[in-house]
Amino acid sequence: SQQGEEDPQALSIQEGENATMNCSYKTSINNLQWYRQNSGRGLVHLILIRSNEREKHSGRLRVTLDTSKKSSSLLITASRAADTASYFCATALHGSSNTGKLIFGQGTTLQVKP
Amino acid sequence: ETGVTQSPTHLIKTRGQQVTLRCSSQSGHNTVSWYQQALGQGPQFIFQYYREEENGRGNFPPRFSGLQFPNYSSELNVNALELDDSALYLCASSLPGLQADTQYFGPGTRLTVL
């Protein structure tokens, strides 16, 4: 079963608006990452936030992590048509034996209309 | 674009056949992971290879097997193909240890089983 669940499943906004997507997970984690996927192609790593961090920024991206609620959010500010893609959260479990074994949610499909 | 390449891009097989998918890692990355992504779903971890040995496996049957070569390239083999094996197969390379959680994905191989 999936560890993470993204919400909403689909999001449609106008260019220039902000997009917020959420991710919930079930077990303790080392870190949580967000990836983007364009049209069924390979995934692109966007940002990683460690379990001891609460917020992280990268360009127009802002990620928060609340380990007490087992949830994370990804905010894309001033969206562009090129941001149209599917966005996935991925968790990395505790323990060295789990390193690199990512568990993905089902994703949020974002459409940014020009 | 990452430096991870996969071949072939698309593949059509019939039920019961065997298939081999190939992946070339990003330079300097000695860890490779394989994921299966069904349509509309997030990627599911199949297995990971490190220094030519399997280093963890997801919930996939033994007919899914892999190899990693001294140059860190990798193969995914699937025997006795089933219709449900139709999916996008993604290869991801990473640095070892704690850096393995950040993964660099190839464009994927789209497998269709008829």
PDB file of N, CA and C in Angstrom, chain B residues 18-101:
ATOM      1  N   GLN B  18       9.237 -12.924 -21.787  1.00  0.00           N
ATOM      2  CA  GLN B  18      10.223 -12.369 -20.871  1.00  0.00           C
ATOM      3  C   GLN B  18      10.727 -11.052 -21.453  1.00  0.00           C
ATOM      4  N   VAL B  19      11.132 -10.130 -20.573  1.00  0.00           N
ATOM      5  CA  VAL B  19      11.603  -8.836 -21.044  1.00  0.00           C
ATOM      6  C   VAL B  19      12.809  -8.388 -20.222  1.00  0.00           C
ATOM      7  N   THR B  20      13.710  -7.682 -20.880  1.00  0.00           N
ATOM      8  CA  THR B  20      14.869  -7.095 -20.204  1.00  0.00           C
ATOM      9  C   THR B  20      14.899  -5.600 -20.482  1.00  0.00           C
ATOM     10  N   LEU B  21      14.935  -4.829 -19.426  1.00  0.00           N
ATOM     11  CA  LEU B  21      15.020  -3.372 -19.531  1.00  0.00           C
ATOM     12  C   LEU B  21      16.387  -2.940 -19.023  1.00  0.00           C
ATOM     13  N   ARG B  22      16.924  -1.871 -19.625  1.00  0.00           N
ATOM     14  CA  ARG B  22      18.276  -1.458 -19.309  1.00  0.00           C
ATOM     15  C   ARG B  22      18.348  -0.031 -18.797  1.00  0.00           C
ATOM     16  N   CYS B  23      19.350   0.221 -17.975  1.00  0.00           N
ATOM     17  CA  CYS B  23      19.499   1.524 -17.351  1.00  0.00           C
ATOM     18  C   CYS B  23      20.988   1.851 -17.227  1.00  0.00           C
ATOM     19  N   SER B  24      21.320   3.065 -17.560  1.00  0.00           N
ATOM     20  CA  SER B  24      22.680   3.551 -17.382  1.00  0.00           C
ATOM     21  C   SER B  24      22.658   4.663 -16.345  1.00  0.00           C
ATOM     22  N   SER B  25      23.432   4.495 -15.286  1.00  0.00           N
ATOM     23  CA  SER B  25      23.386   5.435 -14.154  1.00  0.00           C
ATOM     24  C   SER B  25      24.066   6.750 -14.472  1.00  0.00           C
ATOM     25  N   GLN B  26      23.728   7.739 -13.667  1.00  0.00           N
ATOM     26  CA  GLN B  26      24.427   9.020 -13.745  1.00  0.00           C
ATOM     27  C   GLN B  26      25.860   8.803 -13.274  1.00  0.00           C
ATOM     28  N   SER B  27      26.776   9.520 -13.895  1.00  0.00           N
ATOM     29  CA  SER B  27      28.188   9.375 -13.581  1.00  0.00           C
ATOM     30  C   SER B  27      28.443   9.563 -12.091  1.00  0.00           C
ATOM     31  N   GLY B  28      29.186   8.615 -11.505  1.00  0.00           N
ATOM     32  CA  GLY B  28      29.536   8.705 -10.090  1.00  0.00           C
ATOM     33  C   GLY B  28      28.534   8.054  -9.153  1.00  0.00           C
ATOM     34  N   HIS B  29      27.395   7.639  -9.685  1.00  0.00           N
ATOM     35  CA  HIS B  29      26.365   7.017  -8.849  1.00  0.00           C
ATOM     36  C   HIS B  29      26.526   5.505  -8.890  1.00  0.00           C
ATOM     37  N   ASN B  30      26.678   4.878  -7.717  1.00  0.00           N
ATOM     38  CA  ASN B  30      26.867   3.437  -7.701  1.00  0.00           C
ATOM     39  C   ASN B  30      25.671   2.689  -7.127  1.00  0.00           C
ATOM     40  N   THR B  31      24.579   3.387  -6.912  1.00  0.00           N
ATOM     41  CA  THR B  31      23.358   2.762  -6.407  1.00  0.00           C
ATOM     42  C   THR B  31      22.245   2.975  -7.420  1.00  0.00           C
ATOM     43  N   VAL B  32      21.553   1.919  -7.754  1.00  0.00           N
ATOM     44  CA  VAL B  32      20.456   2.032  -8.716  1.00  0.00           C
ATOM     45  C   VAL B  32      19.222   1.363  -8.156  1.00  0.00           C
ATOM     46  N   SER B  33      18.090   2.025  -8.325  1.00  0.00           N
ATOM     47  CA  SER B  33      16.808   1.501  -7.871  1.00  0.00           C
ATOM     48  C   SER B  33      15.857   1.419  -9.049  1.00  0.00           C
ATOM     49  N   TRP B  34      14.970   0.463  -8.998  1.00  0.00           N
ATOM     50  CA  TRP B  34      13.959   0.304 -10.041  1.00  0.00           C
ATOM     51  C   TRP B  34      12.577   0.479  -9.426  1.00  0.00           C
ATOM     52  N   TYR B  35      11.699   1.138 -10.178  1.00  0.00           N
ATOM     53  CA  TYR B  35      10.331   1.383  -9.747  1.00  0.00           C
ATOM     54  C   TYR B  35       9.366   1.027 -10.869  1.00  0.00           C
ATOM     55  N   GLN B  36       8.195   0.572 -10.478  1.00  0.00           N
ATOM     56  CA  GLN B  36       7.119   0.326 -11.419  1.00  0.00           C
ATOM     57  C   GLN B  36       6.025   1.351 -11.174  1.00  0.00           C
ATOM     58  N   GLN B  37       5.575   1.998 -12.237  1.00  0.00           N
ATOM     59  CA  GLN B  37       4.525   2.996 -12.097  1.00  0.00           C
ATOM     60  C   GLN B  37       3.352   2.640 -13.010  1.00  0.00           C
ATOM     61  N   ALA B  38       2.293   2.158 -12.414  1.00  0.00           N
ATOM     62  CA  ALA B  38       1.075   1.885 -13.176  1.00  0.00           C
ATOM     63  C   ALA B  38       0.393   3.206 -13.504  1.00  0.00           C
ATOM     64  N   LEU B  39      -0.451   3.184 -14.508  1.00  0.00           N
ATOM     65  CA  LEU B  39      -1.119   4.390 -14.973  1.00  0.00           C
ATOM     66  C   LEU B  39      -1.928   5.031 -13.847  1.00  0.00           C
ATOM     67  N   GLY B  40      -1.682   6.316 -13.611  1.00  0.00           N
ATOM     68  CA  GLY B  40      -2.441   7.033 -12.596  1.00  0.00           C
ATOM     69  C   GLY B  40      -2.011   6.788 -11.171  1.00  0.00           C
ATOM     70  N   GLN B  41      -0.915   6.062 -10.994  1.00  0.00           N
ATOM     71  CA  GLN B  41      -0.417   5.733  -9.651  1.00  0.00           C
ATOM     72  C   GLN B  41       0.969   6.328  -9.443  1.00  0.00           C
ATOM     73  N   GLY B  42       1.407   6.303  -8.195  1.00  0.00           N
ATOM     74  CA  GLY B  42       2.781   6.685  -7.902  1.00  0.00           C
ATOM     75  C   GLY B  42       3.704   5.505  -8.123  1.00  0.00           C
ATOM     76  N   PRO B  43       4.998   5.764  -8.277  1.00  0.00           N
ATOM     77  CA  PRO B  43       5.956   4.666  -8.469  1.00  0.00           C
ATOM     78  C   PRO B  43       6.002   3.735  -7.260  1.00  0.00           C
ATOM     79  N   GLN B  44       6.187   2.447  -7.537  1.00  0.00           N
ATOM     80  CA  GLN B  44       6.322   1.432  -6.493  1.00  0.00           C
ATOM     81  C   GLN B  44       7.733   0.877  -6.554  1.00  0.00           C
ATOM     82  N   PHE B  45       8.410   0.833  -5.412  1.00  0.00           N
ATOM     83  CA  PHE B  45       9.789   0.343  -5.343  1.00  0.00           C
ATOM     84  C   PHE B  45       9.830  -1.153  -5.648  1.00  0.00           C
ATOM     85  N   ILE B  46      10.706  -1.524  -6.606  1.00  0.00           N
ATOM     86  CA  ILE B  46      10.876  -2.942  -6.946  1.00  0.00           C
ATOM     87  C   ILE B  46      12.080  -3.497  -6.194  1.00  0.00           C
ATOM     88  N   PHE B  47      13.259  -2.969  -6.483  1.00  0.00           N
ATOM     89  CA  PHE B  47      14.475  -3.345  -5.753  1.00  0.00           C
ATOM     90  C   PHE B  47      15.565  -2.325  -6.010  1.00  0.00           C
ATOM     91  N   GLN B  48      16.644  -2.497  -5.239  1.00  0.00           N
ATOM     92  CA  GLN B  48      17.794  -1.597  -5.335  1.00  0.00           C
ATOM     93  C   GLN B  48      19.061  -2.426  -5.435  1.00  0.00           C
ATOM     94  N   TYR B  49      20.025  -1.954  -6.190  1.00  0.00           N
ATOM     95  CA  TYR B  49      21.313  -2.608  -6.304  1.00  0.00           C
ATOM     96  C   TYR B  49      22.419  -1.649  -5.887  1.00  0.00           C
ATOM     97  N   TYR B  50      23.368  -2.201  -5.151  1.00  0.00           N
ATOM     98  CA  TYR B  50      24.525  -1.447  -4.693  1.00  0.00           C
ATOM     99  C   TYR B  50      25.725  -2.372  -4.794  1.00  0.00           C
ATOM    100  N   ARG B  51      26.759  -1.930  -5.472  1.00  0.00           N
ATOM    101  CA  ARG B  51      27.971  -2.748  -5.652  1.00  0.00           C
ATOM    102  C   ARG B  51      27.614  -4.132  -6.169  1.00  0.00           C
ATOM    103  N   GLU B  52      26.763  -4.161  -7.156  1.00  0.00           N
ATOM    104  CA  GLU B  52      26.388  -5.366  -7.904  1.00  0.00           C
ATOM    105  C   GLU B  52      25.584  -6.377  -7.096  1.00  0.00           C
ATOM    106  N   GLU B  53      25.098  -5.989  -5.935  1.00  0.00           N
ATOM    107  CA  GLU B  53      24.285  -6.895  -5.136  1.00  0.00           C
ATOM    108  C   GLU B  53      22.938  -6.253  -4.810  1.00  0.00           C
ATOM    109  N   GLU B  54      21.919  -7.086  -4.722  1.00  0.00           N
ATOM    110  CA  GLU B  54      20.602  -6.581  -4.358  1.00  0.00           C
ATOM    111  C   GLU B  54      20.652  -6.064  -2.921  1.00  0.00           C
ATOM    112  N   ASN B  55      20.136  -4.855  -2.739  1.00  0.00           N
ATOM    113  CA  ASN B  55      20.211  -4.196  -1.448  1.00  0.00           C
ATOM    114  C   ASN B  55      18.813  -3.749  -1.007  1.00  0.00           C
ATOM    115  N   GLY B  56      17.895  -4.670  -1.027  1.00  0.00           N
ATOM    116  CA  GLY B  56      16.534  -4.353  -0.622  1.00  0.00           C
ATOM    117  C   GLY B  56      15.563  -4.609  -1.751  1.00  0.00           C
ATOM    118  N   ARG B  57      14.395  -5.044  -1.401  1.00  0.00           N
ATOM    119  CA  ARG B  57      13.393  -5.429  -2.383  1.00  0.00           C
ATOM    120  C   ARG B  57      12.018  -5.036  -1.883  1.00  0.00           C
ATOM    121  N   GLY B  58      11.191  -4.568  -2.784  1.00  0.00           N
ATOM    122  CA  GLY B  58       9.807  -4.270  -2.446  1.00  0.00           C
ATOM    123  C   GLY B  58       8.937  -5.506  -2.588  1.00  0.00           C
ATOM    124  N   ASN B  59       7.643  -5.286  -2.609  1.00  0.00           N
ATOM    125  CA  ASN B  59       6.689  -6.391  -2.630  1.00  0.00           C
ATOM    126  C   ASN B  59       6.428  -6.866  -4.065  1.00  0.00           C
ATOM    127  N   PHE B  60       7.463  -7.421  -4.680  1.00  0.00           N
ATOM    128  CA  PHE B  60       7.359  -7.938  -6.052  1.00  0.00           C
ATOM    129  C   PHE B  60       7.809  -9.386  -6.062  1.00  0.00           C
ATOM    130  N   PRO B  61       7.178 -10.219  -6.911  1.00  0.00           N
ATOM    131  CA  PRO B  61       7.509 -11.657  -6.930  1.00  0.00           C
ATOM    132  C   PRO B  61       8.889 -11.897  -7.528  1.00  0.00           C
ATOM    133  N   PRO B  62       9.417 -13.109  -7.332  1.00  0.00           N
ATOM    134  CA  PRO B  62      10.768 -13.437  -7.809  1.00  0.00           C
ATOM    135  C   PRO B  62      10.930 -13.366  -9.314  1.00  0.00           C
ATOM    136  N   ARG B  63       9.819 -13.371 -10.073  1.00  0.00           N
ATOM    137  CA  ARG B  63       9.979 -13.285 -11.526  1.00  0.00           C
ATOM    138  C   ARG B  63      10.485 -11.895 -11.952  1.00  0.00           C
ATOM    139  N   PHE B  64      10.532 -10.971 -11.004  1.00  0.00           N
ATOM    140  CA  PHE B  64      11.210  -9.690 -11.223  1.00  0.00           C
ATOM    141  C   PHE B  64      12.628  -9.850 -10.677  1.00  0.00           C
ATOM    142  N   SER B  65      13.615  -9.744 -11.536  1.00  0.00           N
ATOM    143  CA  SER B  65      14.992  -9.891 -11.088  1.00  0.00           C
ATOM    144  C   SER B  65      15.851  -8.814 -11.728  1.00  0.00           C
ATOM    145  N   GLY B  66      17.035  -8.643 -11.187  1.00  0.00           N
ATOM    146  CA  GLY B  66      17.882  -7.575 -11.695  1.00  0.00           C
ATOM    147  C   GLY B  66      19.349  -7.935 -11.669  1.00  0.00           C
ATOM    148  N   LEU B  67      20.107  -7.065 -12.297  1.00  0.00           N
ATOM    149  CA  LEU B  67      21.560  -7.177 -12.300  1.00  0.00           C
ATOM    150  C   LEU B  67      22.137  -5.778 -12.262  1.00  0.00           C
ATOM    151  N   GLN B  68      23.302  -5.660 -11.635  1.00  0.00           N
ATOM    152  CA  GLN B  68      24.070  -4.428 -11.750  1.00  0.00           C
ATOM    153  C   GLN B  68      25.472  -4.808 -12.190  1.00  0.00           C
ATOM    154  N   PHE B  69      26.023  -4.066 -13.109  1.00  0.00           N
ATOM    155  CA  PHE B  69      27.321  -4.379 -13.699  1.00  0.00           C
ATOM    156  C   PHE B  69      28.409  -3.513 -13.078  1.00  0.00           C
ATOM    157  N   PRO B  70      29.683  -3.889 -13.291  1.00  0.00           N
ATOM    158  CA  PRO B  70      30.782  -3.116 -12.687  1.00  0.00           C
ATOM    159  C   PRO B  70      30.778  -1.640 -13.054  1.00  0.00           C
ATOM    160  N   ASN B  71      30.218  -1.288 -14.207  1.00  0.00           N
ATOM    161  CA  ASN B  71      30.160   0.130 -14.587  1.00  0.00           C
ATOM    162  C   ASN B  71      28.900   0.800 -14.017  1.00  0.00           C
ATOM    163  N   TYR B  72      28.194   0.093 -13.118  1.00  0.00           N
ATOM    164  CA  TYR B  72      27.006   0.571 -12.415  1.00  0.00           C
ATOM    165  C   TYR B  72      25.744   0.596 -13.270  1.00  0.00           C
ATOM    166  N   SER B  73      25.834   0.208 -14.534  1.00  0.00           N
ATOM    167  CA  SER B  73      24.612   0.083 -15.306  1.00  0.00           C
ATOM    168  C   SER B  73      23.818  -1.098 -14.762  1.00  0.00           C
ATOM    169  N   SER B  74      22.571  -1.178 -15.150  1.00  0.00           N
ATOM    170  CA  SER B  74      21.692  -2.169 -14.528  1.00  0.00           C
ATOM    171  C   SER B  74      20.677  -2.706 -15.509  1.00  0.00           C
ATOM    172  N   GLU B  75      20.167  -3.889 -15.204  1.00  0.00           N
ATOM    173  CA  GLU B  75      19.080  -4.491 -15.968  1.00  0.00           C
ATOM    174  C   GLU B  75      17.957  -4.902 -15.030  1.00  0.00           C
ATOM    175  N   LEU B  76      16.751  -4.805 -15.554  1.00  0.00           N
ATOM    176  CA  LEU B  76      15.578  -5.353 -14.880  1.00  0.00           C
ATOM    177  C   LEU B  76      15.019  -6.430 -15.795  1.00  0.00           C
ATOM    178  N   ASN B  77      14.862  -7.623 -15.281  1.00  0.00           N
ATOM    179  CA  ASN B  77      14.295  -8.725 -16.046  1.00  0.00           C
ATOM    180  C   ASN B  77      12.965  -9.132 -15.432  1.00  0.00           C
ATOM    181  N   VAL B  78      12.004  -9.337 -16.297  1.00  0.00           N
ATOM    182  CA  VAL B  78      10.705  -9.813 -15.844  1.00  0.00           C
ATOM    183  C   VAL B  78      10.348 -11.045 -16.653  1.00  0.00           C
ATOM    184  N   ASN B  79      10.144 -12.159 -15.973  1.00  0.00           N
ATOM    185  CA  ASN B  79       9.758 -13.409 -16.624  1.00  0.00           C
ATOM    186  C   ASN B  79       8.255 -13.604 -16.556  1.00  0.00           C
ATOM    187  N   ALA B  80       7.762 -14.474 -17.430  1.00  0.00           N
ATOM    188  CA  ALA B  80       6.347 -14.859 -17.414  1.00  0.00           C
ATOM    189  C   ALA B  80       5.442 -13.643 -17.278  1.00  0.00           C
ATOM    190  N   LEU B  81       5.554 -12.748 -18.233  1.00  0.00           N
ATOM    191  CA  LEU B  81       4.829 -11.485 -18.168  1.00  0.00           C
ATOM    192  C   LEU B  81       3.323 -11.680 -18.004  1.00  0.00           C
ATOM    193  N   GLU B  82       2.744 -10.821 -17.183  1.00  0.00           N
ATOM    194  CA  GLU B  82       1.306 -10.800 -16.963  1.00  0.00           C
ATOM    195  C   GLU B  82       0.761  -9.451 -17.432  1.00  0.00           C
ATOM    196  N   LEU B  83      -0.533  -9.426 -17.689  1.00  0.00           N
ATOM    197  CA  LEU B  83      -1.146  -8.190 -18.181  1.00  0.00           C
ATOM    198  C   LEU B  83      -0.916  -7.028 -17.212  1.00  0.00           C
ATOM    199  N   ASP B  84      -0.930  -7.324 -15.906  1.00  0.00           N
ATOM    200  CA  ASP B  84      -0.753  -6.282 -14.889  1.00  0.00           C
ATOM    201  C   ASP B  84       0.661  -5.728 -14.830  1.00  0.00           C
ATOM    202  N   ASP B  85       1.572  -6.356 -15.575  1.00  0.00           N
ATOM    203  CA  ASP B  85       2.942  -5.826 -15.616  1.00  0.00           C
ATOM    204  C   ASP B  85       3.043  -4.620 -16.536  1.00  0.00           C
ATOM    205  N   SER B  86       1.991  -4.331 -17.268  1.00  0.00           N
ATOM    206  CA  SER B  86       1.972  -3.146 -18.128  1.00  0.00           C
ATOM    207  C   SER B  86       2.113  -1.908 -17.253  1.00  0.00           C
ATOM    208  N   ALA B  87       3.167  -1.134 -17.511  1.00  0.00           N
ATOM    209  CA  ALA B  87       3.457   0.009 -16.653  1.00  0.00           C
ATOM    210  C   ALA B  87       4.641   0.768 -17.220  1.00  0.00           C
ATOM    211  N   LEU B  88       4.931   1.900 -16.583  1.00  0.00           N
ATOM    212  CA  LEU B  88       6.162   2.638 -16.842  1.00  0.00           C
ATOM    213  C   LEU B  88       7.198   2.159 -15.833  1.00  0.00           C
ATOM    214  N   TYR B  89       8.339   1.701 -16.320  1.00  0.00           N
ATOM    215  CA  TYR B  89       9.395   1.226 -15.435  1.00  0.00           C
ATOM    216  C   TYR B  89      10.487   2.288 -15.370  1.00  0.00           C
ATOM    217  N   LEU B  90      10.749   2.713 -14.161  1.00  0.00           N
ATOM    218  CA  LEU B  90      11.681   3.811 -13.927  1.00  0.00           C
ATOM    219  C   LEU B  90      12.919   3.308 -13.204  1.00  0.00           C
ATOM    220  N   CYS B  91      14.041   3.771 -13.695  1.00  0.00           N
ATOM    221  CA  CYS B  91      15.311   3.490 -13.056  1.00  0.00           C
ATOM    222  C   CYS B  91      15.783   4.782 -12.409  1.00  0.00           C
ATOM    223  N   ALA B  92      16.373   4.690 -11.235  1.00  0.00           N
ATOM    224  CA  ALA B  92      16.889   5.871 -10.553  1.00  0.00           C
ATOM    225  C   ALA B  92      18.263   5.560  -9.982  1.00  0.00           C
ATOM    226  N   SER B  93      19.184   6.471 -10.178  1.00  0.00           N
ATOM    227  CA  SER B  93      20.512   6.264  -9.600  1.00  0.00           C
ATOM    228  C   SER B  93      20.748   7.275  -8.480  1.00  0.00           C
ATOM    229  N   SER B  94      21.664   6.928  -7.602  1.00  0.00           N
ATOM    230  CA  SER B  94      21.943   7.813  -6.474  1.00  0.00           C
ATOM    231  C   SER B  94      23.328   7.523  -5.933  1.00  0.00           C
ATOM    232  N   LEU B  95      23.797   8.430  -5.114  1.00  0.00           N
ATOM    233  CA  LEU B  95      25.040   8.215  -4.390  1.00  0.00           C
ATOM    234  C   LEU B  95      24.756   7.244  -3.251  1.00  0.00           C
ATOM    235  N   PRO B  96      25.774   6.621  -2.692  1.00  0.00           N
ATOM    236  CA  PRO B  96      25.523   5.644  -1.631  1.00  0.00           C
ATOM    237  C   PRO B  96      25.243   6.280  -0.278  1.00  0.00           C
ATOM    238  N   GLY B  97      24.875   5.440   0.656  1.00  0.00           N
ATOM    239  CA  GLY B  97      24.675   5.869   2.029  1.00  0.00           C
ATOM    240  C   GLY B  97      23.519   6.819   2.181  1.00  0.00           C
ATOM    241  N   LEU B  98      23.706   7.791   3.057  1.00  0.00           N
ATOM    242  CA  LEU B  98      22.628   8.715   3.399  1.00  0.00           C
ATOM    243  C   LEU B  98      22.208   9.577   2.216  1.00  0.00           C
ATOM    244  N   GLN B  99      23.062   9.681   1.224  1.00  0.00           N
ATOM    245  CA  GLN B  99      22.699  10.472   0.043  1.00  0.00           C
ATOM    246  C   GLN B  99      21.836   9.691  -0.928  1.00  0.00           C
ATOM    247  N   ALA B 100      21.605   8.414  -0.662  1.00  0.00           N
ATOM    248  CA  ALA B 100      20.855   7.577  -1.603  1.00  0.00           C
ATOM    249  C   ALA B 100      19.396   7.982  -1.682  1.00  0.00           C
ATOM    250  N   ASP B 101      18.915   8.713  -0.686  1.00  0.00           N
ATOM    251  CA  ASP B 101      17.505   9.079  -0.708  1.00  0.00           C
ATOM    252  C   ASP B 101      17.188  10.046  -1.835  1.00  0.00           C
TER     253      ASP B 101
END
